Amino acid sequence: TLLAWSAFAGRGDESTVVRAREWVKREVGTLETGRLAEAVAARYGRDRTFSVPILMACAIGGVFDEEGAESWRLVLPLPFELAALPRSWFAAARLPVVSYALPALIAIGQARFRQAPPSRLAPWRWWRQLTRGRTRRLLAGLQPSSGGFLEATPLTSFVTMALVHAGDRDHPVVPGAVEFLRRSQRGDGSWPIDTDLATWGSTLAVKALVGDGEKDDGGCPELSGQQRQVLLEWLLGQQYREVHPFTDAAPGGWAWTDLPGGVPDADDTPGALLALLALDDGSERVREAAAAGCRWLVDLQNRDGGIPTFCRGWGTLPFDRSSADLTAHTLRAWAAWKSRVTGHLARKIERASSLALRFLARRQRPDGSWHPLWFGNQHAPGEANPVYGTAMVVTGLTSAGVMPGTGREAQEWRERLGRATGFLLACQDQGGGWGGDKGVPASVEETALAVAALSRALLGGEAGIDAGKLRRAVENGVGWLGQATERGRRFPVAPVGFYFARLWYYEQLYPLVWTVDALALARRAGLARSDG
């Protein structure tokens, strides 16, 4: 609302501004400028990735009562000079923004420095002044050929606004960024958060239609040989073969999009590896691509055994910490390819998998759930989504070759899996659907994920899981999906997204893809009719 207020302020639509002011006053309790800034900062905590751009927009749009430098002093300063350090030092520098937000750190930091400079006696003033030129050039090197940083409208917009107010309207980044924003506007006048999720959506679809390479996966026969070959060629073409200029990531990973602004990450890479296995034509190039992807994930693993999103060692902010959902997805991909790669890499995967399992054991909550990093639910306590997180971990653990097969450790994992499925069972509502947590309204997305996870647990036949309860829950979930989708004729979407950053989005493919996957697994378990 503050961003919208900033956009409308001084542009003639006074009634819109008045209503926005009234809403903000009800939420915060006052329109006093300092309290507004405190409320924004409190919403995001130590992570300044979104709080600082919002405060900057308020200063630019005239939302704050103060003017000039006084309004900009409410914008928390960003240490843009740290971007001049060697990239290998970034984790130790403990930047106040997440790893992907380096362009915002530089641009907004410089805007704030120019608009509200520190005292002339401040020792860091001179260091910042000296590093302006270097960080300015670095920003140009981070911009992809499309002009859009991470192919994302918010980040690109904030960087552009900041450069103008840093007195750098002629910066070489600005024309490409503005053109990106013009080009990516939708016909109805809006902009999406991200341009597209083409790689992520495609790998989800492949896994749903073909399966992920496991025997008798219940895959869809409608995907022809030619379609598989086209998908395989396209997916191989999306793998990064060089060090990434943005995050300094090594070759071998995949991003969420096929556009040049993508960055390799630890959710799309295991997704691509599983899709490659499903599409594998037996060629050496597929094996080499998969080996590079597995190695990339091994090298990304944090000391705690978990898998972060983009960069190893960036553990001070939520976005960059190890997470249960990414770790489970990676375990699943490693297990699928471990027997198909060379001995040395296979041994590294074995060690990394043991560490990852220990990480997941430590992260399981007393109620049996795991919280994810990437997907939240606006209606759930703390806006978390333990149904998504637990479903992802159950899916990973019940994939072939992930859990220990014998001994005490194996028994302990069966018990953990039993607690996890028990949590999912407890979250199912009376109608058969699931939301993001107990008592949360059901959605197609979360119901499909829960049905798929429970179907896998049922197929695994693990000790400590009541098969009868699982069967009834899956049957009721399949029935709920049939009604909610009008037997596959419509797929209503629900907002899911970066709950840790309070940035929400919905993706039209999610309910469709996850429902297909859930029904294929339920059918494989003998719980869904083929004509359902």
CSV table of N, CA and C in Angstrom, one decimal, residues 236-390:
chain,number,residue,atom,x,y,z
A,236,LEU,N,18.8,-29.4,-21.9
A,236,LEU,CA,20.2,-29.4,-21.9
A,236,LEU,C,20.8,-28.0,-22.2
A,237,GLY,N,20.1,-27.3,-23.1
A,237,GLY,CA,20.5,-25.9,-23.5
A,237,GLY,C,20.4,-24.9,-22.4
A,238,GLN,N,19.7,-25.2,-21.3
A,238,GLN,CA,19.5,-24.2,-20.2
A,238,GLN,C,20.5,-24.3,-19.1
A,239,GLN,N,21.4,-25.4,-19.2
A,239,GLN,CA,22.4,-25.6,-18.1
A,239,GLN,C,23.5,-24.5,-18.3
A,240,TYR,N,23.9,-23.9,-17.2
A,240,TYR,CA,25.0,-22.9,-17.2
A,240,TYR,C,26.3,-23.6,-17.4
A,241,ARG,N,27.1,-23.2,-18.4
A,241,ARG,CA,28.3,-23.8,-18.7
A,241,ARG,C,29.5,-22.9,-18.3
A,242,GLU,N,29.3,-21.7,-17.8
A,242,GLU,CA,30.4,-20.8,-17.4
A,242,GLU,C,30.0,-20.3,-16.0
A,243,VAL,N,31.0,-19.7,-15.4
A,243,VAL,CA,30.8,-19.0,-14.1
A,243,VAL,C,29.8,-17.9,-14.3
A,244,HIS,N,28.8,-17.8,-13.4
A,244,HIS,CA,27.8,-16.8,-13.5
A,244,HIS,C,28.3,-15.5,-13.1
A,245,PRO,N,28.1,-14.4,-13.8
A,245,PRO,CA,28.6,-13.1,-13.5
A,245,PRO,C,27.9,-12.5,-12.3
A,246,PHE,N,26.7,-12.9,-12.0
A,246,PHE,CA,25.9,-12.3,-10.9
A,246,PHE,C,26.3,-12.8,-9.5
A,247,THR,N,26.2,-14.2,-9.4
A,247,THR,CA,26.5,-14.8,-8.1
A,247,THR,C,27.8,-15.5,-8.0
A,248,ASP,N,28.6,-15.5,-9.1
A,248,ASP,CA,29.9,-16.1,-9.2
A,248,ASP,C,29.7,-17.7,-9.1
A,249,ALA,N,28.5,-18.1,-9.4
A,249,ALA,CA,28.2,-19.6,-9.3
A,249,ALA,C,29.0,-20.4,-10.3
A,250,ALA,N,29.5,-21.5,-9.9
A,250,ALA,CA,30.2,-22.4,-10.8
A,250,ALA,C,29.3,-22.9,-11.9
A,251,PRO,N,29.9,-23.4,-13.0
A,251,PRO,CA,29.1,-24.1,-14.1
A,251,PRO,C,28.3,-25.3,-13.5
A,252,GLY,N,27.2,-25.7,-14.2
A,252,GLY,CA,26.6,-26.9,-13.9
A,252,GLY,C,25.1,-26.8,-13.4
A,253,GLY,N,24.7,-25.6,-13.0
A,253,GLY,CA,23.4,-25.4,-12.4
A,253,GLY,C,22.3,-25.0,-13.5
A,254,TRP,N,21.1,-24.9,-13.0
A,254,TRP,CA,20.0,-24.4,-13.9
A,254,TRP,C,19.3,-23.3,-13.1
A,255,ALA,N,18.7,-22.3,-13.8
A,255,ALA,CA,17.9,-21.3,-13.3
A,255,ALA,C,16.4,-21.6,-13.5
A,256,TRP,N,15.5,-20.7,-13.0
A,256,TRP,CA,14.1,-20.9,-13.1
A,256,TRP,C,13.6,-20.5,-14.5
A,257,THR,N,14.4,-19.8,-15.3
A,257,THR,CA,13.9,-19.3,-16.6
A,257,THR,C,15.0,-19.5,-17.6
A,258,ASP,N,14.6,-19.5,-18.9
A,258,ASP,CA,15.5,-19.6,-20.0
A,258,ASP,C,16.0,-18.2,-20.5
A,259,LEU,N,15.6,-17.2,-19.8
A,259,LEU,CA,16.0,-15.8,-20.2
A,259,LEU,C,17.3,-15.5,-19.6
A,260,PRO,N,18.0,-14.5,-20.1
A,260,PRO,CA,19.4,-14.2,-19.7
A,260,PRO,C,19.6,-13.7,-18.3
A,261,GLY,N,18.5,-13.3,-17.6
A,261,GLY,CA,18.6,-12.7,-16.3
A,261,GLY,C,18.5,-13.8,-15.2
A,262,GLY,N,18.3,-15.0,-15.5
A,262,GLY,CA,18.2,-16.1,-14.5
A,262,GLY,C,19.5,-16.3,-13.8
A,263,VAL,N,19.4,-17.0,-12.7
A,263,VAL,CA,20.6,-17.3,-11.8
A,263,VAL,C,20.4,-18.8,-11.4
A,264,PRO,N,21.5,-19.6,-11.6
A,264,PRO,CA,21.3,-21.0,-11.2
A,264,PRO,C,21.0,-21.1,-9.7
A,265,ASP,N,20.2,-22.1,-9.3
A,265,ASP,CA,19.7,-22.2,-7.9
A,265,ASP,C,19.5,-23.7,-7.6
A,266,ALA,N,19.3,-23.9,-6.3
A,266,ALA,CA,19.2,-25.3,-5.8
A,266,ALA,C,17.8,-25.8,-5.7
A,267,ASP,N,16.9,-25.2,-6.4
A,267,ASP,CA,15.6,-25.9,-6.5
A,267,ASP,C,15.4,-26.3,-8.0
A,268,ASP,N,15.8,-25.4,-8.9
A,268,ASP,CA,15.7,-25.7,-10.3
A,268,ASP,C,16.7,-26.7,-10.8
A,269,THR,N,17.9,-26.7,-10.1
A,269,THR,CA,18.9,-27.7,-10.6
A,269,THR,C,18.5,-29.1,-10.3
A,270,PRO,N,18.0,-29.5,-9.0
A,270,PRO,CA,17.5,-30.8,-8.9
A,270,PRO,C,16.3,-31.1,-9.7
A,271,GLY,N,15.4,-30.1,-9.9
A,271,GLY,CA,14.3,-30.3,-10.8
A,271,GLY,C,14.7,-30.7,-12.2
A,272,ALA,N,15.7,-30.0,-12.7
A,272,ALA,CA,16.2,-30.3,-14.0
A,272,ALA,C,16.9,-31.7,-14.1
A,273,LEU,N,17.6,-32.0,-13.0
A,273,LEU,CA,18.2,-33.4,-13.0
A,273,LEU,C,17.2,-34.5,-13.0
A,274,LEU,N,16.1,-34.3,-12.3
A,274,LEU,CA,15.0,-35.3,-12.3
A,274,LEU,C,14.3,-35.4,-13.6
A,275,ALA,N,14.1,-34.2,-14.3
A,275,ALA,CA,13.5,-34.2,-15.6
A,275,ALA,C,14.4,-34.8,-16.6
A,276,LEU,N,15.8,-34.6,-16.5
A,276,LEU,CA,16.7,-35.2,-17.4
A,276,LEU,C,16.6,-36.7,-17.4
A,277,LEU,N,16.5,-37.2,-16.2
A,277,LEU,CA,16.4,-38.7,-16.0
A,277,LEU,C,15.2,-39.2,-16.6
A,278,ALA,N,14.1,-38.5,-16.5
A,278,ALA,CA,12.8,-38.9,-17.1
A,278,ALA,C,12.9,-38.9,-18.7
A,279,LEU,N,13.7,-38.0,-19.2
A,279,LEU,CA,13.8,-37.8,-20.7
A,279,LEU,C,15.1,-38.5,-21.2
A,280,ASP,N,15.9,-39.1,-20.4
A,280,ASP,CA,17.2,-39.6,-20.8
A,280,ASP,C,17.1,-40.5,-22.1
A,281,ASP,N,18.0,-40.1,-23.0
A,281,ASP,CA,18.0,-40.9,-24.3
A,281,ASP,C,19.2,-41.9,-24.3
A,282,GLY,N,19.9,-42.0,-23.1
A,282,GLY,CA,21.1,-42.9,-23.0
A,282,GLY,C,22.4,-42.3,-23.5
A,283,SER,N,22.4,-41.0,-23.9
A,283,SER,CA,23.6,-40.5,-24.5
A,283,SER,C,24.6,-40.0,-23.5
A,284,GLU,N,25.8,-39.9,-23.9
A,284,GLU,CA,26.9,-39.5,-23.0
A,284,GLU,C,26.7,-38.0,-22.5
A,285,ARG,N,26.1,-37.2,-23.4
A,285,ARG,CA,26.0,-35.8,-23.1
A,285,ARG,C,25.0,-35.6,-21.9
A,286,VAL,N,24.0,-36.5,-21.8
A,286,VAL,CA,23.0,-36.4,-20.7
A,286,VAL,C,23.7,-36.8,-19.4
A,287,ARG,N,24.5,-37.8,-19.5
A,287,ARG,CA,25.2,-38.2,-18.3
A,287,ARG,C,26.2,-37.2,-17.8
A,288,GLU,N,26.9,-36.5,-18.8
A,288,GLU,CA,27.8,-35.5,-18.4
A,288,GLU,C,27.1,-34.2,-17.8
A,289,ALA,N,26.0,-33.9,-18.4
A,289,ALA,CA,25.2,-32.8,-17.9
A,289,ALA,C,24.7,-33.1,-16.4
A,290,ALA,N,24.2,-34.3,-16.2
A,290,ALA,CA,23.7,-34.7,-14.9
A,290,ALA,C,24.9,-34.7,-13.9
A,291,ALA,N,26.0,-35.2,-14.3
A,291,ALA,CA,27.2,-35.2,-13.4
A,291,ALA,C,27.6,-33.8,-13.0
A,292,ALA,N,27.5,-32.9,-13.9
A,292,ALA,CA,27.9,-31.5,-13.6
A,292,ALA,C,26.9,-30.9,-12.7
A,293,GLY,N,25.6,-31.2,-12.9
A,293,GLY,CA,24.5,-30.7,-12.0
A,293,GLY,C,24.7,-31.3,-10.6
A,294,CYS,N,24.9,-32.6,-10.5
A,294,CYS,CA,25.1,-33.2,-9.2
A,294,CYS,C,26.3,-32.6,-8.4
A,295,ARG,N,27.4,-32.4,-9.2
A,295,ARG,CA,28.6,-31.8,-8.6
A,295,ARG,C,28.3,-30.4,-8.1
A,296,TRP,N,27.6,-29.6,-8.9
A,296,TRP,CA,27.3,-28.3,-8.5
A,296,TRP,C,26.5,-28.2,-7.2
A,297,LEU,N,25.6,-29.1,-7.0
A,297,LEU,CA,24.8,-29.2,-5.7
A,297,LEU,C,25.7,-29.6,-4.6
A,298,VAL,N,26.6,-30.6,-4.8
A,298,VAL,CA,27.5,-31.0,-3.8
A,298,VAL,C,28.4,-29.9,-3.3
A,299,ASP,N,28.9,-29.1,-4.2
A,299,ASP,CA,29.8,-28.0,-3.9
A,299,ASP,C,29.0,-26.8,-3.2
A,300,LEU,N,27.7,-26.8,-3.4
A,300,LEU,CA,26.9,-25.7,-2.8
A,300,LEU,C,26.5,-26.0,-1.4
A,301,GLN,N,26.6,-27.3,-1.0
A,301,GLN,CA,26.1,-27.7,0.4
A,301,GLN,C,26.8,-26.9,1.5
A,302,ASN,N,26.0,-26.4,2.4
A,302,ASN,CA,26.6,-25.6,3.6
A,302,ASN,C,27.2,-26.6,4.6
A,303,ARG,N,27.9,-26.0,5.5
A,303,ARG,CA,28.5,-26.8,6.6
A,303,ARG,C,27.5,-27.5,7.4
A,304,ASP,N,26.3,-26.9,7.6
A,304,ASP,CA,25.3,-27.6,8.4
A,304,ASP,C,24.7,-28.8,7.7
A,305,GLY,N,25.1,-29.1,6.5
A,305,GLY,CA,24.5,-30.2,5.7
A,305,GLY,C,23.4,-29.8,4.8
A,306,GLY,N,22.8,-28.7,5.1
A,306,GLY,CA,21.6,-28.2,4.3
A,306,GLY,C,22.0,-27.6,3.0
A,307,ILE,N,21.1,-27.3,2.1
A,307,ILE,CA,21.3,-26.7,0.8
A,307,ILE,C,20.7,-25.3,0.8
A,308,PRO,N,21.5,-24.3,0.5
A,308,PRO,CA,21.0,-23.0,0.3
A,308,PRO,C,20.5,-22.7,-1.1
A,309,THR,N,20.0,-21.5,-1.4
A,309,THR,CA,19.4,-21.3,-2.7
A,309,THR,C,20.4,-21.0,-3.8
A,310,PHE,N,21.3,-20.0,-3.6
A,310,PHE,CA,22.2,-19.6,-4.6
A,310,PHE,C,23.7,-19.7,-4.3
A,311,CYS,N,24.0,-19.4,-3.0
A,311,CYS,CA,25.4,-19.2,-2.6
A,311,CYS,C,25.7,-20.0,-1.3
A,312,ARG,N,26.8,-20.7,-1.3
A,312,ARG,CA,27.3,-21.4,-0.1
A,312,ARG,C,27.8,-20.3,0.9
A,313,GLY,N,27.4,-20.5,2.2
A,313,GLY,CA,27.9,-19.7,3.2
A,313,GLY,C,27.2,-18.4,3.5
A,314,TRP,N,26.2,-18.0,2.7
A,314,TRP,CA,25.4,-16.8,3.0
A,314,TRP,C,24.3,-17.2,4.0
A,315,GLY,N,24.6,-17.3,5.2
A,315,GLY,CA,23.6,-17.8,6.2
A,315,GLY,C,23.0,-16.8,7.1
A,316,THR,N,23.2,-15.5,7.0
A,316,THR,CA,22.7,-14.6,8.0
A,316,THR,C,21.3,-14.1,7.7
A,317,LEU,N,20.8,-14.3,6.5
A,317,LEU,CA,19.4,-13.9,6.2
A,317,LEU,C,18.6,-15.1,5.8
A,318,PRO,N,17.2,-15.0,6.0
A,318,PRO,CA,16.4,-16.2,5.7
A,318,PRO,C,16.6,-16.7,4.3
A,319,PHE,N,16.7,-15.8,3.3
A,319,PHE,CA,16.7,-16.2,1.9
A,319,PHE,C,17.9,-17.1,1.6
A,320,ASP,N,19.0,-16.9,2.3
A,320,ASP,CA,20.2,-17.6,1.9
A,320,ASP,C,20.6,-18.7,2.9
A,321,ARG,N,19.7,-19.0,3.8
A,321,ARG,CA,20.0,-20.1,4.7
A,321,ARG,C,19.7,-21.5,4.1
A,322,SER,N,20.3,-22.5,4.6
A,322,SER,CA,19.9,-23.9,4.3
A,322,SER,C,18.4,-24.0,4.5
A,323,SER,N,17.8,-24.8,3.7
A,323,SER,CA,16.3,-25.0,3.8
A,323,SER,C,15.9,-26.4,3.6
A,324,ALA,N,14.9,-26.9,4.3
A,324,ALA,CA,14.4,-28.3,4.2
A,324,ALA,C,13.9,-28.6,2.8
A,325,ASP,N,13.2,-27.8,2.2
A,325,ASP,CA,12.6,-28.1,0.9
A,325,ASP,C,13.6,-28.3,-0.2
A,326,LEU,N,14.6,-27.4,-0.2
A,326,LEU,CA,15.7,-27.5,-1.2
A,326,LEU,C,16.6,-28.7,-0.9
A,327,THR,N,16.8,-29.0,0.4
A,327,THR,CA,17.6,-30.1,0.7
A,327,THR,C,17.0,-31.4,0.3
A,328,ALA,N,15.7,-31.6,0.6
A,328,ALA,CA,14.9,-32.8,0.2
A,328,ALA,C,14.9,-33.0,-1.3
A,329,HIS,N,14.7,-31.9,-2.0
A,329,HIS,CA,14.7,-32.0,-3.5
A,329,HIS,C,16.1,-32.4,-4.0
A,330,THR,N,17.1,-31.9,-3.4
A,330,THR,CA,18.5,-32.2,-3.8
A,330,THR,C,18.8,-33.7,-3.5
A,331,LEU,N,18.4,-34.2,-2.3
A,331,LEU,CA,18.5,-35.6,-2.0
A,331,LEU,C,17.9,-36.5,-3.0
A,332,ARG,N,16.7,-36.1,-3.4
A,332,ARG,CA,16.0,-36.9,-4.4
A,332,ARG,C,16.7,-37.0,-5.7
A,333,ALA,N,17.3,-35.9,-6.2
A,333,ALA,CA,18.1,-35.8,-7.4
A,333,ALA,C,19.4,-36.6,-7.3
A,334,TRP,N,20.1,-36.5,-6.2
A,334,TRP,CA,21.3,-37.2,-6.0
A,334,TRP,C,21.0,-38.7,-6.0
A,335,ALA,N,20.0,-39.2,-5.3
A,335,ALA,CA,19.7,-40.6,-5.2
A,335,ALA,C,19.4,-41.1,-6.6
A,336,ALA,N,18.7,-40.3,-7.4
A,336,ALA,CA,18.3,-40.8,-8.8
A,336,ALA,C,19.5,-41.0,-9.7
A,337,TRP,N,20.5,-40.2,-9.5
A,337,TRP,CA,21.7,-40.2,-10.4
A,337,TRP,C,22.9,-40.9,-9.8
A,338,LYS,N,22.9,-41.2,-8.6
A,338,LYS,CA,24.1,-41.7,-7.9
A,338,LYS,C,24.7,-42.9,-8.6
A,339,SER,N,23.9,-43.8,-9.0
A,339,SER,CA,24.3,-45.1,-9.6
A,339,SER,C,24.7,-44.9,-11.1
A,340,ARG,N,24.5,-43.7,-11.6
A,340,ARG,CA,24.7,-43.5,-13.0
A,340,ARG,C,25.9,-42.5,-13.3
A,341,VAL,N,26.6,-42.1,-12.2
A,341,VAL,CA,27.8,-41.2,-12.4
A,341,VAL,C,29.0,-42.0,-12.0
A,342,THR,N,30.2,-41.4,-12.2
A,342,THR,CA,31.5,-42.0,-11.9
A,342,THR,C,31.7,-42.3,-10.4
A,343,GLY,N,32.6,-43.2,-10.1
A,343,GLY,CA,32.8,-43.6,-8.7
A,343,GLY,C,33.1,-42.5,-7.7
A,344,HIS,N,34.0,-41.6,-8.1
A,344,HIS,CA,34.5,-40.5,-7.2
A,344,HIS,C,33.3,-39.6,-6.9
A,345,LEU,N,32.5,-39.2,-7.9
A,345,LEU,CA,31.4,-38.3,-7.7
A,345,LEU,C,30.3,-39.1,-6.9
A,346,ALA,N,30.1,-40.3,-7.2
A,346,ALA,CA,29.2,-41.1,-6.4
A,346,ALA,C,29.5,-41.1,-4.9
A,347,ARG,N,30.8,-41.2,-4.6
A,347,ARG,CA,31.2,-41.2,-3.2
A,347,ARG,C,31.0,-39.8,-2.6
A,348,LYS,N,31.2,-38.8,-3.3
A,348,LYS,CA,30.9,-37.4,-2.8
A,348,LYS,C,29.4,-37.3,-2.6
A,349,ILE,N,28.6,-37.8,-3.5
A,349,ILE,CA,27.2,-37.7,-3.3
A,349,ILE,C,26.7,-38.5,-2.1
A,350,GLU,N,27.3,-39.6,-1.8
A,350,GLU,CA,27.0,-40.4,-0.7
A,350,GLU,C,27.3,-39.7,0.6
A,351,ARG,N,28.5,-39.0,0.7
A,351,ARG,CA,28.8,-38.3,1.9
A,351,ARG,C,27.9,-37.1,2.1
A,352,ALA,N,27.7,-36.4,1.0
A,352,ALA,CA,26.8,-35.2,1.0
A,352,ALA,C,25.4,-35.6,1.4
A,353,SER,N,24.9,-36.7,1.0
A,353,SER,CA,23.5,-37.2,1.3
A,353,SER,C,23.4,-37.5,2.8
A,354,SER,N,24.5,-38.1,3.4
A,354,SER,CA,24.4,-38.4,4.8
A,354,SER,C,24.3,-37.1,5.6
A,355,LEU,N,25.1,-36.1,5.2
A,355,LEU,CA,25.1,-34.8,5.9
A,355,LEU,C,23.7,-34.1,5.7
A,356,ALA,N,23.1,-34.2,4.5
A,356,ALA,CA,21.8,-33.6,4.3
A,356,ALA,C,20.7,-34.3,5.1
A,357,LEU,N,20.8,-35.6,5.3
A,357,LEU,CA,19.8,-36.3,6.1
A,357,LEU,C,19.9,-35.9,7.6
A,358,ARG,N,21.1,-35.7,8.0
A,358,ARG,CA,21.3,-35.2,9.4
A,358,ARG,C,20.7,-33.8,9.6
A,359,PHE,N,20.9,-33.0,8.6
A,359,PHE,CA,20.3,-31.6,8.6
A,359,PHE,C,18.8,-31.7,8.7
A,360,LEU,N,18.2,-32.6,7.9
A,360,LEU,CA,16.7,-32.7,7.9
A,360,LEU,C,16.2,-33.3,9.3
A,361,ALA,N,17.0,-34.2,9.8
A,361,ALA,CA,16.6,-34.7,11.1
A,361,ALA,C,16.6,-33.6,12.2
A,362,ARG,N,17.6,-32.7,12.1
A,362,ARG,CA,17.6,-31.6,13.1
A,362,ARG,C,16.5,-30.6,12.8
A,363,ARG,N,16.1,-30.4,11.6
A,363,ARG,CA,15.1,-29.4,11.2
A,363,ARG,C,13.6,-29.9,11.4
A,364,GLN,N,13.4,-31.1,11.6
A,364,GLN,CA,12.0,-31.6,11.8
A,364,GLN,C,11.5,-31.0,13.1
A,365,ARG,N,10.3,-30.5,13.1
A,365,ARG,CA,9.6,-29.9,14.2
A,365,ARG,C,9.0,-30.9,15.1
A,366,PRO,N,8.7,-30.5,16.3
A,366,PRO,CA,8.1,-31.5,17.3
A,366,PRO,C,6.8,-32.1,16.7
A,367,ASP,N,6.0,-31.3,15.9
A,367,ASP,CA,4.7,-31.9,15.4
A,367,ASP,C,4.9,-32.7,14.2
A,368,GLY,N,6.2,-33.0,13.8
A,368,GLY,CA,6.5,-33.8,12.6
A,368,GLY,C,6.7,-33.1,11.3
A,369,SER,N,6.5,-31.8,11.3
A,369,SER,CA,6.5,-31.0,10.1
A,369,SER,C,7.9,-30.4,9.8
A,370,TRP,N,8.1,-30.0,8.5
A,370,TRP,CA,9.2,-29.2,8.1
A,370,TRP,C,8.7,-27.9,7.5
A,371,HIS,N,9.3,-26.8,7.8
A,371,HIS,CA,8.9,-25.5,7.2
A,371,HIS,C,9.8,-25.3,5.9
A,372,PRO,N,9.2,-24.8,4.8
A,372,PRO,CA,10.0,-24.6,3.6
A,372,PRO,C,10.5,-23.2,3.6
A,373,LEU,N,11.4,-22.9,2.6
A,373,LEU,CA,11.9,-21.5,2.4
A,373,LEU,C,11.0,-20.8,1.4
A,374,TRP,N,10.6,-21.5,0.3
A,374,TRP,CA,10.2,-20.8,-0.9
A,374,TRP,C,8.7,-20.5,-0.9
A,375,PHE,N,7.9,-21.4,-0.4
A,375,PHE,CA,6.4,-21.3,-0.5
A,375,PHE,C,5.8,-21.0,0.8
A,376,GLY,N,5.0,-19.9,0.9
A,376,GLY,CA,4.3,-19.6,2.1
A,376,GLY,C,2.8,-19.6,1.9
A,377,ASN,N,2.0,-19.3,2.9
A,377,ASN,CA,0.5,-19.3,2.8
A,377,ASN,C,0.1,-18.1,3.7
A,378,GLN,N,-0.6,-17.2,3.0
A,378,GLN,CA,-1.0,-15.9,3.7
A,378,GLN,C,-1.9,-16.1,4.8
A,379,HIS,N,-2.6,-17.3,4.9
A,379,HIS,CA,-3.6,-17.5,5.9
A,379,HIS,C,-3.0,-18.3,7.1
A,380,ALA,N,-1.8,-18.8,7.0
A,380,ALA,CA,-1.2,-19.7,8.0
A,380,ALA,C,-0.5,-18.8,9.1
A,381,PRO,N,-0.4,-19.4,10.3
A,381,PRO,CA,0.4,-18.7,11.3
A,381,PRO,C,1.8,-18.4,10.8
A,382,GLY,N,2.2,-17.1,11.0
A,382,GLY,CA,3.6,-16.7,10.5
A,382,GLY,C,3.7,-16.7,9.0
A,383,GLU,N,2.6,-16.9,8.3
A,383,GLU,CA,2.6,-17.0,6.8
A,383,GLU,C,3.5,-18.1,6.3
A,384,ALA,N,3.8,-19.1,7.1
A,384,ALA,CA,4.6,-20.2,6.7
A,384,ALA,C,3.7,-21.2,6.0
A,385,ASN,N,4.3,-22.3,5.5
A,385,ASN,CA,3.5,-23.3,4.8
A,385,ASN,C,4.1,-24.7,5.1
A,386,PRO,N,3.8,-25.2,6.3
A,386,PRO,CA,4.4,-26.5,6.7
A,386,PRO,C,3.8,-27.7,5.9
A,387,VAL,N,2.6,-27.5,5.3
A,387,VAL,CA,2.1,-28.6,4.5
A,387,VAL,C,3.0,-28.7,3.2
A,388,TYR,N,3.3,-27.6,2.6
A,388,TYR,CA,4.2,-27.7,1.4
A,388,TYR,C,5.6,-28.2,1.9
A,389,GLY,N,6.2,-27.7,2.9
A,389,GLY,CA,7.5,-28.1,3.4
A,389,GLY,C,7.5,-29.6,3.7
A,390,THR,N,6.5,-30.1,4.4
A,390,THR,CA,6.5,-31.5,4.8
A,390,THR,C,6.2,-32.4,3.6
